[in-house]
Coordinates of C-alpha atoms in Angstrom, one line a residue:
Chain A
M1 CA 106.0 16.7 108.0
S2 CA 109.7 16.4 108.5
I3 CA 111.9 19.3 107.9
L4 CA 115.6 19.4 107.4
V5 CA 117.6 22.6 107.9
I6 CA 120.8 22.8 106.6
A7 CA 123.4 24.6 109.0
E8 CA 125.8 27.2 107.8
H9 CA 129.1 27.0 109.7
S10 CA 132.8 27.6 109.6
N11 CA 133.5 23.9 110.9
S12 CA 134.3 25.4 114.3
T13 CA 131.8 27.8 114.9
L14 CA 127.8 27.8 114.0
R15 CA 126.9 30.8 111.9
P16 CA 124.0 33.0 113.3
S17 CA 122.2 32.7 110.0
T18 CA 121.4 28.9 110.9
L19 CA 119.3 30.3 114.0
N20 CA 117.1 32.1 111.7
A21 CA 116.6 29.4 109.3
I22 CA 115.7 27.0 112.2
S23 CA 113.2 29.8 113.4
A24 CA 111.6 29.8 109.9
A25 CA 111.5 26.0 109.8
G26 CA 109.6 26.0 113.1
K27 CA 106.8 28.0 111.2
L28 CA 106.6 24.7 108.9
G29 CA 106.1 21.8 111.6
I30 CA 107.8 20.6 114.8
D31 CA 110.0 17.7 113.6
I32 CA 113.1 19.7 112.4
S33 CA 116.6 18.1 112.0
V34 CA 119.5 20.0 111.4
L35 CA 122.4 18.8 109.0
V36 CA 125.7 19.7 109.7
A37 CA 128.2 18.8 107.2
G38 CA 131.7 19.6 107.2
H39 CA 134.8 18.6 109.0
G40 CA 135.6 18.6 112.7
V41 CA 132.2 19.9 113.5
S42 CA 131.5 18.4 116.8
A43 CA 131.4 21.9 118.6
V44 CA 128.7 23.0 116.1
A45 CA 126.8 20.0 116.4
D46 CA 126.8 20.2 120.1
A47 CA 125.7 23.9 120.0
L48 CA 122.9 22.9 117.7
A49 CA 121.5 20.5 119.9
K50 CA 121.2 22.9 122.6
C51 CA 119.0 25.2 120.2
A52 CA 115.4 25.4 120.9
G53 CA 113.2 23.8 118.4
V54 CA 115.9 21.2 117.0
T55 CA 114.6 17.7 117.3
K56 CA 117.6 15.9 115.9
V57 CA 121.1 17.0 114.9
I58 CA 122.3 15.0 111.8
V59 CA 126.2 15.0 111.8
A60 CA 128.4 14.4 108.3
D61 CA 131.8 14.8 109.3
S62 CA 134.1 14.2 106.8
G63 CA 137.3 15.8 105.2
K64 CA 135.8 15.7 101.8
L65 CA 132.8 18.3 103.1
E66 CA 135.3 20.5 104.7
H67 CA 135.1 23.4 102.4
H68 CA 131.2 23.2 101.8
L69 CA 131.7 22.6 98.1
P70 CA 128.4 22.4 96.4
E71 CA 129.6 19.8 93.9
N72 CA 129.7 17.1 96.4
T73 CA 127.6 18.5 99.5
A74 CA 124.4 18.6 97.1
D75 CA 124.9 15.0 95.8
F76 CA 125.2 13.9 99.4
I77 CA 122.2 15.7 100.6
A78 CA 120.2 14.4 97.5
S79 CA 121.2 10.9 98.6
F80 CA 118.9 11.1 101.7
A81 CA 116.7 14.4 101.0
K82 CA 113.5 12.4 99.9
T83 CA 112.7 11.6 103.5
F84 CA 112.0 15.2 104.2
T85 CA 109.0 17.2 103.2
H86 CA 111.0 20.6 103.5
I87 CA 114.7 21.4 103.2
V88 CA 115.6 25.1 104.4
A89 CA 118.6 27.0 104.2
P90 CA 119.5 30.5 105.0
A91 CA 119.7 32.8 101.9
T92 CA 123.3 33.7 102.5
A93 CA 126.1 33.3 99.9
F94 CA 126.5 29.7 101.4
G95 CA 122.6 28.8 101.1
K96 CA 122.1 30.5 97.5
N97 CA 125.3 28.4 96.4
L98 CA 124.1 25.3 97.7
L99 CA 120.4 24.9 97.4
P100 CA 119.8 25.5 93.8
R101 CA 122.1 23.0 92.9
L102 CA 120.3 20.4 95.2
A103 CA 117.0 21.6 93.9
A104 CA 118.0 20.6 90.2
L105 CA 119.5 17.1 91.5
L106 CA 115.8 16.7 93.1
D107 CA 114.2 18.0 90.0
T108 CA 112.3 20.7 92.4
Q109 CA 111.8 24.3 91.7
M110 CA 113.1 25.9 94.8
I111 CA 111.7 29.1 96.2
S112 CA 114.6 31.7 97.0
D113 CA 114.5 34.3 99.8
V114 CA 111.4 33.4 101.7
I115 CA 110.2 36.3 103.9
D116 CA 106.9 34.6 105.3
I117 CA 105.5 31.4 105.4
I118 CA 101.8 31.1 104.9
S119 CA 101.2 27.3 104.9
A120 CA 103.3 24.2 104.3
D121 CA 103.3 24.9 100.5
T122 CA 102.6 28.6 100.3
F123 CA 105.3 31.4 100.7
K124 CA 105.8 35.1 100.4
R125 CA 109.1 36.3 98.5
P126 CA 110.3 39.8 97.4
V127 CA 110.9 40.3 93.6
Y128 CA 112.0 43.2 91.4
A129 CA 114.7 44.4 94.1
G130 CA 112.0 44.4 97.1
N131 CA 109.4 46.4 95.0
A132 CA 106.9 43.8 94.9
I133 CA 105.8 40.9 97.3
A134 CA 105.0 37.5 95.2
T135 CA 103.1 34.8 97.0
V136 CA 103.8 31.6 95.3
Q137 CA 102.3 28.1 96.1
S138 CA 104.7 25.0 95.3
S139 CA 103.4 21.8 93.7
D140 CA 106.6 19.9 94.3
A141 CA 106.8 16.9 96.3
I142 CA 109.9 18.3 98.4
K143 CA 109.9 22.0 99.1
L144 CA 113.2 23.6 99.1
L145 CA 113.5 27.2 100.3
T146 CA 116.3 29.6 101.1
V147 CA 114.9 32.1 104.0
R148 CA 115.9 35.7 104.3
T149 CA 117.4 35.7 107.8
T150 CA 116.6 39.0 108.8
A151 CA 112.5 38.0 108.4
F152 CA 112.6 35.6 111.0
D153 CA 113.8 36.0 114.7
A154 CA 116.8 33.6 115.6
V155 CA 115.9 30.8 117.8
A156 CA 117.4 30.5 121.4
T157 CA 120.8 28.8 121.7
S158 CA 119.7 27.1 124.9
G159 CA 117.0 25.3 126.3
G160 CA 117.0 22.4 123.4
S161 CA 117.8 18.9 124.1
A162 CA 118.1 17.4 120.4
S163 CA 119.5 14.1 119.7
L164 CA 122.8 13.7 117.7
E165 CA 123.0 11.1 114.9
N166 CA 126.2 10.4 113.0
M167 CA 125.8 9.6 109.2
D168 CA 128.1 7.4 107.4
T169 CA 130.1 9.6 105.0
S170 CA 131.7 6.9 103.2
S171 CA 129.6 7.5 100.1
V172 CA 130.6 11.2 100.0
T173 CA 132.9 11.7 96.9
V174 CA 135.8 13.8 96.4
P175 CA 134.6 16.7 94.1
A176 CA 136.0 15.7 90.7
N177 CA 136.9 19.1 89.0
T178 CA 136.6 21.6 91.9
K179 CA 139.4 22.4 94.3
F180 CA 139.2 25.0 97.3
V181 CA 142.0 27.3 96.9
G182 CA 141.7 29.6 99.7
A183 CA 139.8 32.3 101.4
E184 CA 140.6 35.9 102.2
L185 CA 138.1 37.0 105.1
T186 CA 137.8 40.7 106.0
Q187 CA 138.8 40.9 109.8
S188 CA 136.7 42.8 112.1
A189 CA 135.9 43.1 115.8
R190 CA 132.3 44.6 115.0
P191 CA 129.2 42.6 115.0
E192 CA 128.4 40.8 111.8
L193 CA 126.3 43.3 109.6
T194 CA 123.2 41.0 108.8
A195 CA 122.9 40.2 112.6
A196 CA 123.7 43.7 114.1
K197 CA 121.3 45.7 116.1
I198 CA 122.6 49.0 114.4
V199 CA 124.1 49.5 111.3
I200 CA 126.1 52.6 110.0
S201 CA 126.4 52.9 106.4
G202 CA 128.6 54.9 104.3
G203 CA 128.1 56.1 100.6
R204 CA 129.6 58.2 97.9
G205 CA 129.2 61.1 100.0
L206 CA 132.3 60.1 102.1
G207 CA 134.8 60.8 99.2
S208 CA 137.6 58.6 100.0
K209 CA 138.7 55.3 101.8
E210 CA 140.2 57.6 104.7
N211 CA 137.1 59.5 105.2
F212 CA 135.3 56.3 105.8
A213 CA 136.9 56.2 109.1
I214 CA 134.5 58.8 110.5
V215 CA 131.7 56.3 109.9
E216 CA 133.7 53.5 111.5
K217 CA 134.3 55.8 114.5
L218 CA 130.5 56.4 114.9
A219 CA 129.8 52.6 114.6
D220 CA 132.4 52.0 117.4
K221 CA 130.7 54.4 119.7
L222 CA 127.5 52.7 119.2
G223 CA 128.5 48.9 118.9
A224 CA 127.2 49.0 115.4
A225 CA 128.2 47.4 112.1
V226 CA 129.5 49.3 109.3
G227 CA 127.8 48.9 105.8
A228 CA 128.2 50.4 102.4
S229 CA 126.5 51.5 99.5
R230 CA 127.8 50.0 96.1
A231 CA 129.0 53.3 95.3
A232 CA 131.5 53.2 97.9
V233 CA 132.3 49.7 97.6
D234 CA 133.1 50.2 93.7
S235 CA 135.1 53.4 94.5
G236 CA 137.2 51.3 96.9
Y237 CA 136.2 53.1 100.1
A238 CA 135.0 50.1 101.8
P239 CA 135.2 46.1 101.1
N240 CA 132.8 44.4 99.0
D241 CA 131.3 42.4 101.9
Y242 CA 130.2 45.5 103.5
Q243 CA 127.8 46.2 100.8
V244 CA 124.0 46.5 101.7
G245 CA 121.5 46.1 98.8
Q246 CA 119.8 43.9 96.3
T247 CA 123.2 42.7 95.4
G248 CA 124.8 42.7 98.7
K249 CA 123.5 41.9 102.2
I250 CA 120.0 42.2 103.2
V251 CA 120.0 43.9 106.7
A252 CA 116.9 44.9 109.0
P253 CA 118.4 46.3 112.3
S254 CA 116.8 48.4 114.8
L255 CA 118.7 51.5 113.8
Y256 CA 120.1 52.0 110.4
V257 CA 122.1 55.4 109.7
A258 CA 122.7 56.2 105.9
V259 CA 125.4 58.6 105.6
G260 CA 126.2 60.2 102.3
I261 CA 123.9 57.7 100.6
S262 CA 121.3 58.9 97.9
G263 CA 119.1 55.8 98.3
A264 CA 118.8 54.2 94.9
I265 CA 116.4 51.1 94.4
Q266 CA 119.1 48.7 94.6
H267 CA 120.2 49.9 98.0
L268 CA 117.0 50.3 99.4
A269 CA 116.2 46.8 98.7
G270 CA 118.9 46.0 101.2
M271 CA 117.8 47.9 104.3
K272 CA 114.3 49.1 104.0
D273 CA 113.0 47.0 106.5
S274 CA 114.9 48.4 109.4
K275 CA 112.9 49.5 112.2
I276 CA 114.3 53.2 112.2
I277 CA 116.0 54.5 109.5
V278 CA 118.1 57.7 109.7
A279 CA 119.7 59.6 106.6
I280 CA 122.4 62.1 107.0
N281 CA 122.7 63.9 103.4
K282 CA 123.5 67.4 102.2
D283 CA 121.0 67.0 99.4
P284 CA 117.5 67.5 100.8
D285 CA 116.1 65.9 97.6
A286 CA 117.9 62.6 97.9
P287 CA 115.5 59.8 97.8
I288 CA 116.6 58.2 100.9
F289 CA 114.7 61.0 102.8
Q290 CA 111.5 59.3 101.5
V291 CA 112.0 56.1 103.6
A292 CA 114.0 57.8 106.4
D293 CA 112.3 58.3 109.8
Y294 CA 114.4 61.0 110.7
G295 CA 116.6 62.9 108.1
L296 CA 119.3 65.4 108.8
V297 CA 120.2 67.7 105.9
A298 CA 123.7 68.5 106.7
D299 CA 127.5 68.1 105.6
L300 CA 128.4 64.7 107.1
F301 CA 131.9 65.9 107.6
E302 CA 130.4 68.0 110.3
A303 CA 127.6 66.3 111.6
L304 CA 129.0 62.8 111.9
P305 CA 131.8 63.8 114.2
Q306 CA 129.5 66.0 116.3
L307 CA 127.0 62.9 116.5
T308 CA 130.2 60.8 117.5
E309 CA 131.3 63.2 120.2
K310 CA 127.8 63.8 121.7
L311 CA 126.7 60.1 121.9
Chain B
M1 CA 137.8 27.7 74.4
K2 CA 134.4 28.1 73.4
I3 CA 131.9 30.2 75.7
L4 CA 128.4 30.2 75.9
V5 CA 126.7 33.2 77.6
P6 CA 123.1 33.2 78.6
I7 CA 121.3 36.4 78.9
K8 CA 118.1 37.7 79.8
R9 CA 115.9 40.6 78.8
V10 CA 114.2 42.4 81.8
V11 CA 113.0 45.5 83.0
D12 CA 115.7 48.2 82.9
Y13 CA 117.0 48.7 86.4
N14 CA 116.2 52.3 86.6
V15 CA 112.6 51.7 86.0
K16 CA 109.9 52.3 88.9
I17 CA 107.8 49.1 88.5
R18 CA 104.1 49.0 88.5
I19 CA 101.8 45.9 89.9
K20 CA 99.0 45.0 87.4
P21 CA 95.9 45.7 89.3
D22 CA 94.7 42.3 89.1
Q23 CA 98.0 41.3 90.9
S24 CA 99.0 38.9 88.1
G25 CA 102.3 40.5 87.6
V26 CA 104.2 43.4 86.7
E27 CA 103.1 45.8 84.1
L28 CA 105.5 45.4 81.1
T29 CA 103.7 47.3 78.4
N30 CA 105.5 50.3 77.3
V31 CA 107.9 49.9 79.9
K32 CA 112.0 50.1 79.1
M33 CA 113.7 46.7 78.9
S34 CA 117.2 46.0 78.6
M35 CA 119.8 43.3 79.2
N36 CA 120.0 42.3 82.7
P37 CA 123.0 43.9 84.3
F38 CA 124.6 40.8 85.7
D39 CA 124.4 39.3 82.0
E40 CA 126.1 42.6 80.6
I41 CA 129.1 41.6 82.9
A42 CA 129.0 38.0 81.7
V43 CA 129.2 39.1 78.2
E44 CA 131.8 41.6 78.9
E45 CA 133.9 38.9 80.8
A46 CA 133.6 36.5 77.7
V47 CA 134.6 39.2 75.3
K48 CA 137.6 40.2 77.6
L49 CA 138.6 36.2 77.6
K50 CA 138.3 36.5 73.8
E51 CA 140.5 39.4 73.6
K52 CA 143.3 37.7 75.6
G53 CA 143.2 35.1 73.2
L54 CA 141.7 32.5 75.6
A55 CA 138.6 32.1 73.8
S56 CA 137.5 31.3 70.2
E57 CA 134.1 31.8 69.9
I58 CA 131.2 33.5 72.1
V59 CA 127.7 32.2 71.6
V60 CA 124.9 34.4 73.4
V61 CA 121.6 32.6 74.1
T62 CA 118.2 34.3 75.2
I63 CA 115.0 32.6 76.1
G64 CA 111.7 34.8 75.6
A65 CA 109.4 36.4 73.1
A66 CA 110.6 37.2 69.7
I67 CA 111.5 40.6 70.9
A68 CA 114.2 39.2 73.1
Q69 CA 116.4 39.1 70.3
D70 CA 117.3 43.0 70.8
V71 CA 119.4 41.7 73.7
L72 CA 121.2 39.3 71.6
R73 CA 122.0 41.9 69.2
T74 CA 123.2 44.0 72.2
A75 CA 125.5 41.2 73.2
M76 CA 126.8 40.7 69.6
A77 CA 127.5 44.5 69.4
I78 CA 129.7 44.2 72.7
G79 CA 131.5 41.5 70.8
A80 CA 129.6 38.1 70.9
D81 CA 130.0 36.0 67.6
R82 CA 126.3 34.7 67.3
G83 CA 123.2 34.4 68.8
I84 CA 120.7 31.7 69.7
L85 CA 117.1 32.9 70.6
V86 CA 115.0 30.1 72.1
T87 CA 111.3 31.2 71.7
T88 CA 108.6 30.7 74.5
P89 CA 105.0 32.0 74.8
L90 CA 105.5 31.9 78.7
A91 CA 106.3 35.0 80.8
T92 CA 110.0 35.1 81.8
D93 CA 109.6 37.3 84.6
L94 CA 107.1 36.0 87.1
G95 CA 104.6 33.3 86.8
G96 CA 105.8 31.3 83.7
L97 CA 109.0 30.1 83.0
E98 CA 111.0 29.2 85.9
P99 CA 114.5 29.0 86.7
L100 CA 114.8 25.0 86.6
A101 CA 112.8 25.1 83.3
V102 CA 115.5 27.7 81.9
A103 CA 118.3 25.5 83.2
K104 CA 116.7 22.4 81.5
L105 CA 116.2 24.3 78.1
L106 CA 120.0 25.7 78.4
Q107 CA 121.2 22.1 79.2
K108 CA 119.8 21.0 75.6
L109 CA 121.6 24.0 74.2
V110 CA 124.8 23.4 76.3
E111 CA 124.7 19.8 74.9
K112 CA 124.3 20.9 71.2
E113 CA 126.8 23.6 71.4
Q114 CA 129.4 21.8 73.6
P115 CA 130.8 25.3 75.2
N116 CA 134.0 24.9 77.6
V117 CA 132.8 27.2 79.9
V118 CA 129.3 28.9 80.3
I119 CA 129.4 32.4 81.9
M120 CA 126.1 33.9 83.2
G121 CA 124.5 36.5 85.6
K122 CA 124.3 35.3 89.0
Q123 CA 120.6 36.5 89.1
S124 CA 118.1 38.3 87.0
I125 CA 117.0 41.7 88.8
D126 CA 113.1 40.7 88.1
D127 CA 112.7 37.5 89.7
D128 CA 115.7 37.7 92.0
S129 CA 116.1 33.9 92.4
N130 CA 119.9 33.4 91.8
Q131 CA 119.4 29.8 90.9
T132 CA 119.6 29.3 87.1
G133 CA 123.5 28.8 87.0
Q134 CA 123.8 26.6 89.7
M135 CA 120.9 24.3 88.5
L136 CA 122.2 24.1 85.1
A137 CA 125.5 23.1 86.8
A138 CA 123.8 20.6 88.5
L139 CA 122.1 19.2 85.5
M140 CA 125.2 18.9 83.7
G141 CA 127.3 17.7 86.5
W142 CA 129.8 20.2 86.2
P143 CA 131.5 22.6 88.5
Q144 CA 130.3 25.8 89.4
A145 CA 131.9 28.9 90.5
T146 CA 129.2 31.3 91.6
F147 CA 129.1 35.2 92.4
A148 CA 132.7 35.7 90.6
S149 CA 134.5 38.7 90.9
K150 CA 137.8 37.5 89.2
V151 CA 138.2 34.9 86.5
E152 CA 141.6 33.6 85.6
K153 CA 142.5 30.9 83.2
V154 CA 145.5 28.8 85.2
G155 CA 146.4 25.9 82.8
D156 CA 143.4 23.9 82.1
T157 CA 141.4 25.3 85.0
L158 CA 140.1 28.5 86.0
H159 CA 140.6 30.3 89.1
V160 CA 137.6 32.0 90.3
T161 CA 137.6 34.5 93.3
R162 CA 134.0 34.5 94.7
E163 CA 132.4 37.1 96.7
V164 CA 131.2 35.6 99.9
D165 CA 129.9 36.8 102.9
G166 CA 132.8 37.0 105.1
G167 CA 135.0 38.3 102.1
L168 CA 136.6 36.5 99.1
E169 CA 137.1 32.8 98.5
T170 CA 138.9 31.1 95.6
V171 CA 138.3 27.8 93.7
E172 CA 139.7 26.1 91.1
V173 CA 137.4 24.6 88.6
G174 CA 138.3 22.2 85.9
L175 CA 136.6 22.7 82.3
P176 CA 133.9 22.5 81.6
A177 CA 132.4 24.7 84.2
I178 CA 129.7 27.1 84.8
V179 CA 130.6 30.5 86.2
T180 CA 128.2 33.3 87.5
T181 CA 129.0 36.9 87.6
D182 CA 129.1 39.4 90.7
L183 CA 129.1 43.1 90.0
R184 CA 132.6 43.7 90.5
L185 CA 134.0 41.3 88.2
N186 CA 134.2 44.1 85.5
T187 CA 132.7 47.2 84.0
P188 CA 130.5 46.3 80.6
R189 CA 131.7 48.3 77.8
Y190 CA 129.3 50.5 75.5
A191 CA 128.7 49.2 72.2
S192 CA 129.9 51.8 69.7
L193 CA 127.6 52.6 66.5
P194 CA 129.9 50.7 64.0
N195 CA 129.8 47.8 66.1
I196 CA 126.1 47.9 66.6
M197 CA 125.7 48.2 62.7
K198 CA 128.0 44.9 62.5
A199 CA 126.0 43.1 65.0
K200 CA 123.0 43.2 62.8
Q201 CA 125.1 41.0 60.3
K202 CA 126.0 38.4 63.0
P203 CA 124.1 35.0 62.7
L204 CA 121.1 34.8 64.8
E205 CA 119.3 31.4 65.2
T206 CA 115.9 30.7 66.3
I207 CA 114.6 27.5 68.0
D208 CA 111.1 26.9 69.3
S209 CA 111.4 25.8 72.9
A210 CA 108.6 23.5 72.1
T211 CA 111.0 21.5 70.1
L212 CA 113.5 20.9 72.7
G213 CA 111.7 18.2 74.6
V214 CA 111.7 19.9 77.9
D215 CA 108.8 20.1 80.3
T216 CA 108.6 23.9 81.1
A217 CA 105.5 23.7 82.9
P218 CA 105.6 25.9 86.1
R219 CA 105.9 24.3 89.5
L220 CA 105.0 27.4 91.3
K221 CA 101.5 28.9 91.1
M222 CA 101.6 32.8 91.5
I223 CA 98.9 33.6 94.0
G224 CA 99.1 37.3 93.9
L225 CA 101.8 40.0 93.7
T226 CA 101.4 43.0 96.0
D227 CA 103.2 46.3 96.9
P228 CA 105.6 45.7 100.0
P229 CA 104.5 47.5 102.8
K230 CA 104.7 51.2 102.6
R231 CA 107.0 53.1 105.2
S232 CA 105.3 56.2 106.7
G233 CA 106.9 59.4 105.8
G234 CA 109.4 60.4 108.6
I235 CA 110.3 64.1 109.7
K236 CA 113.7 66.1 109.1
V237 CA 115.3 67.2 112.0
A238 CA 117.2 70.6 112.3
S239 CA 120.5 69.7 114.5
V240 CA 122.5 66.8 115.7
D241 CA 121.2 67.3 119.0
E242 CA 117.7 67.1 118.0
L243 CA 118.4 63.8 116.1
I244 CA 120.2 62.3 119.2
A245 CA 117.2 63.5 121.4
K246 CA 114.7 61.9 118.8
L247 CA 116.5 58.6 118.8
K248 CA 116.9 58.5 122.6
N249 CA 113.5 59.4 123.7
E250 CA 111.0 58.9 120.8
A251 CA 112.5 56.0 118.8
K252 CA 114.4 54.6 121.9
V253 CA 117.0 52.8 119.5
I254 CA 120.1 54.3 121.4

C-alpha cells in the first residue's frame, strides 16, 4: 500500500487540515507521501518533513501551480497518480474542488467526506446532512478520498524525518482557459473555525451586524472562533466563511455555544459532533435544545454580556 | 450563450429522513420530493442571465425515474426553455447511479447540446458528494468555477467569485465552462401559476440512459446505512452562573 496525501497550503504556510488528512492516511498504512504542489513552498515542505508519520515529501514547485487551479493541478497529479493505492485530501474547499476532477481523470468514483476508515477499501461517510452514515466499499483500483478533518486528530508537527524529493515540473501546463483573478480573505486574529477548541456561533436572534459584536466579545474572552448560522450570514450579520452547517464548515470543537440559533437540520449537520453543546435561546422549544448538553432559556442580550463578564 | 442546467430530484430539505430497516437506503415512498436547493439556484442564475440578454436558451436536464420530470416542469416554470429527462432504473440518492456515472451521462448530453456554459448545484442534499460538476469539467476538459457566489460575464469570459474557506476568491474562466452554485449566488424565485401552466406546453424530451453508451455500474457497494450516534439529552440550566459552574466543574471545557 502506498498513500499520497495532497497538502493544502497557502504556498508560505501549511494549512492545519493537512495534518488531519495525514492522520487519516495513517489508518490506511505506513507508507505516506505528501505532495506539496505550489510555488515557493520550501517552508511548507520543511514543515511537512517534520510531521509525524510522513515518509516522503514530494515537492512540485512551479509558478504554474501557484493558485492551486484544479485545471492543471489535477492533470499534473494524474500523470503520476497510478503509482499510489490511495490518494487522500482534506474535505475543505480546496480538496472538494480538486479531488473530483482528479478522480474523473483517473476514472475513479471517489469518496467524499470520509469520517472513518474501516479497511483499505471500506469507508464511512455521512449522507443526508449527517442524518445517516453510509458504509461503502470501493472496487476502484485507486481509492480517492476526501476526509472530514474534524473526524481525525491532527498528527504532531514534530518528530518526523521524511525525505524530500523534488519533482520535475516541466510537464505542468499553464491552464488554457482559467485565470486566477484575486482573493478577498477575511482578516481575523481568532483561531481558525474548523480547528478551534471553542466555537461561539450566532444566529438570526442577534438581529443585526452590530449586535454580532457581543458574540465576538465572548469569543475573544474564551480565545474561541466565531461561527454563524446561515440565517445570520444571509442577513449580513457575519461573513460567509463563518457559516457552520451542511453547506458551510463542519466543526467539532470541545465546546460549541449556539447563541440565538434555532437548530435547523442544515446547521446541526455542521456542529453536532461537538463534545459539549451549549444553547442560549429565548424559545424553550427551539430544536437546538434537543442536542444541547446545557441549555439556557434566556434573552441573549442579557445572558451573553453577563457570561462574558463573569468568565 | 446557451446554458445547460443539470438538476436533481431529491427528498425535500425539510423532511426528517427514515432509514429502511434493512439498512439498504432511505425510505422514499410517500416522502415529499423536490428540486435540489442548489439546483434551484442554478436554474435561477441561468434565467437571470437570459433576462439580462446574455443567454439565448436554457436547457434543463435531469436523470432519474419517469417521475423526475416534475422537477423539469418546475425549472421550466421558473424560466427554462426545454427539458431533457434521462431515464434510469437505478436509485439516484444512494447505492445506485454515482456522481462519476452522472458526469459521464451529462458528458454525452453536453456533446449533443453543445452549451457554452453548464450551471449546476455544488452538491445534492441527499448524497452530499459535491463531485459531479468537477467530474464533468474533467471529462470535457473544460474550466471549472465551483462554489460560485457571483457570476459576471466579462467579454468572452465569466468572472466567478468563489466561496473558499478563508473568504472569497475570483477566477476568470473562458467558455465553455462549468459553474457550480453556492447558496449565496441568488434567491430563487417562485414560479407563478400562469408560468406553471405555460411550462406544461414546453418541450420535454425523454432519453433512455441505456442508449447513451455509458457504463453506469456502481463502483461503490453500499454495505449499510445507519443512524448517526445519538446525543444524550441534556439539561436546562436556570442561570448564567449555573451554566458557568457546569462548564467549569462538570464538563471541564473552560
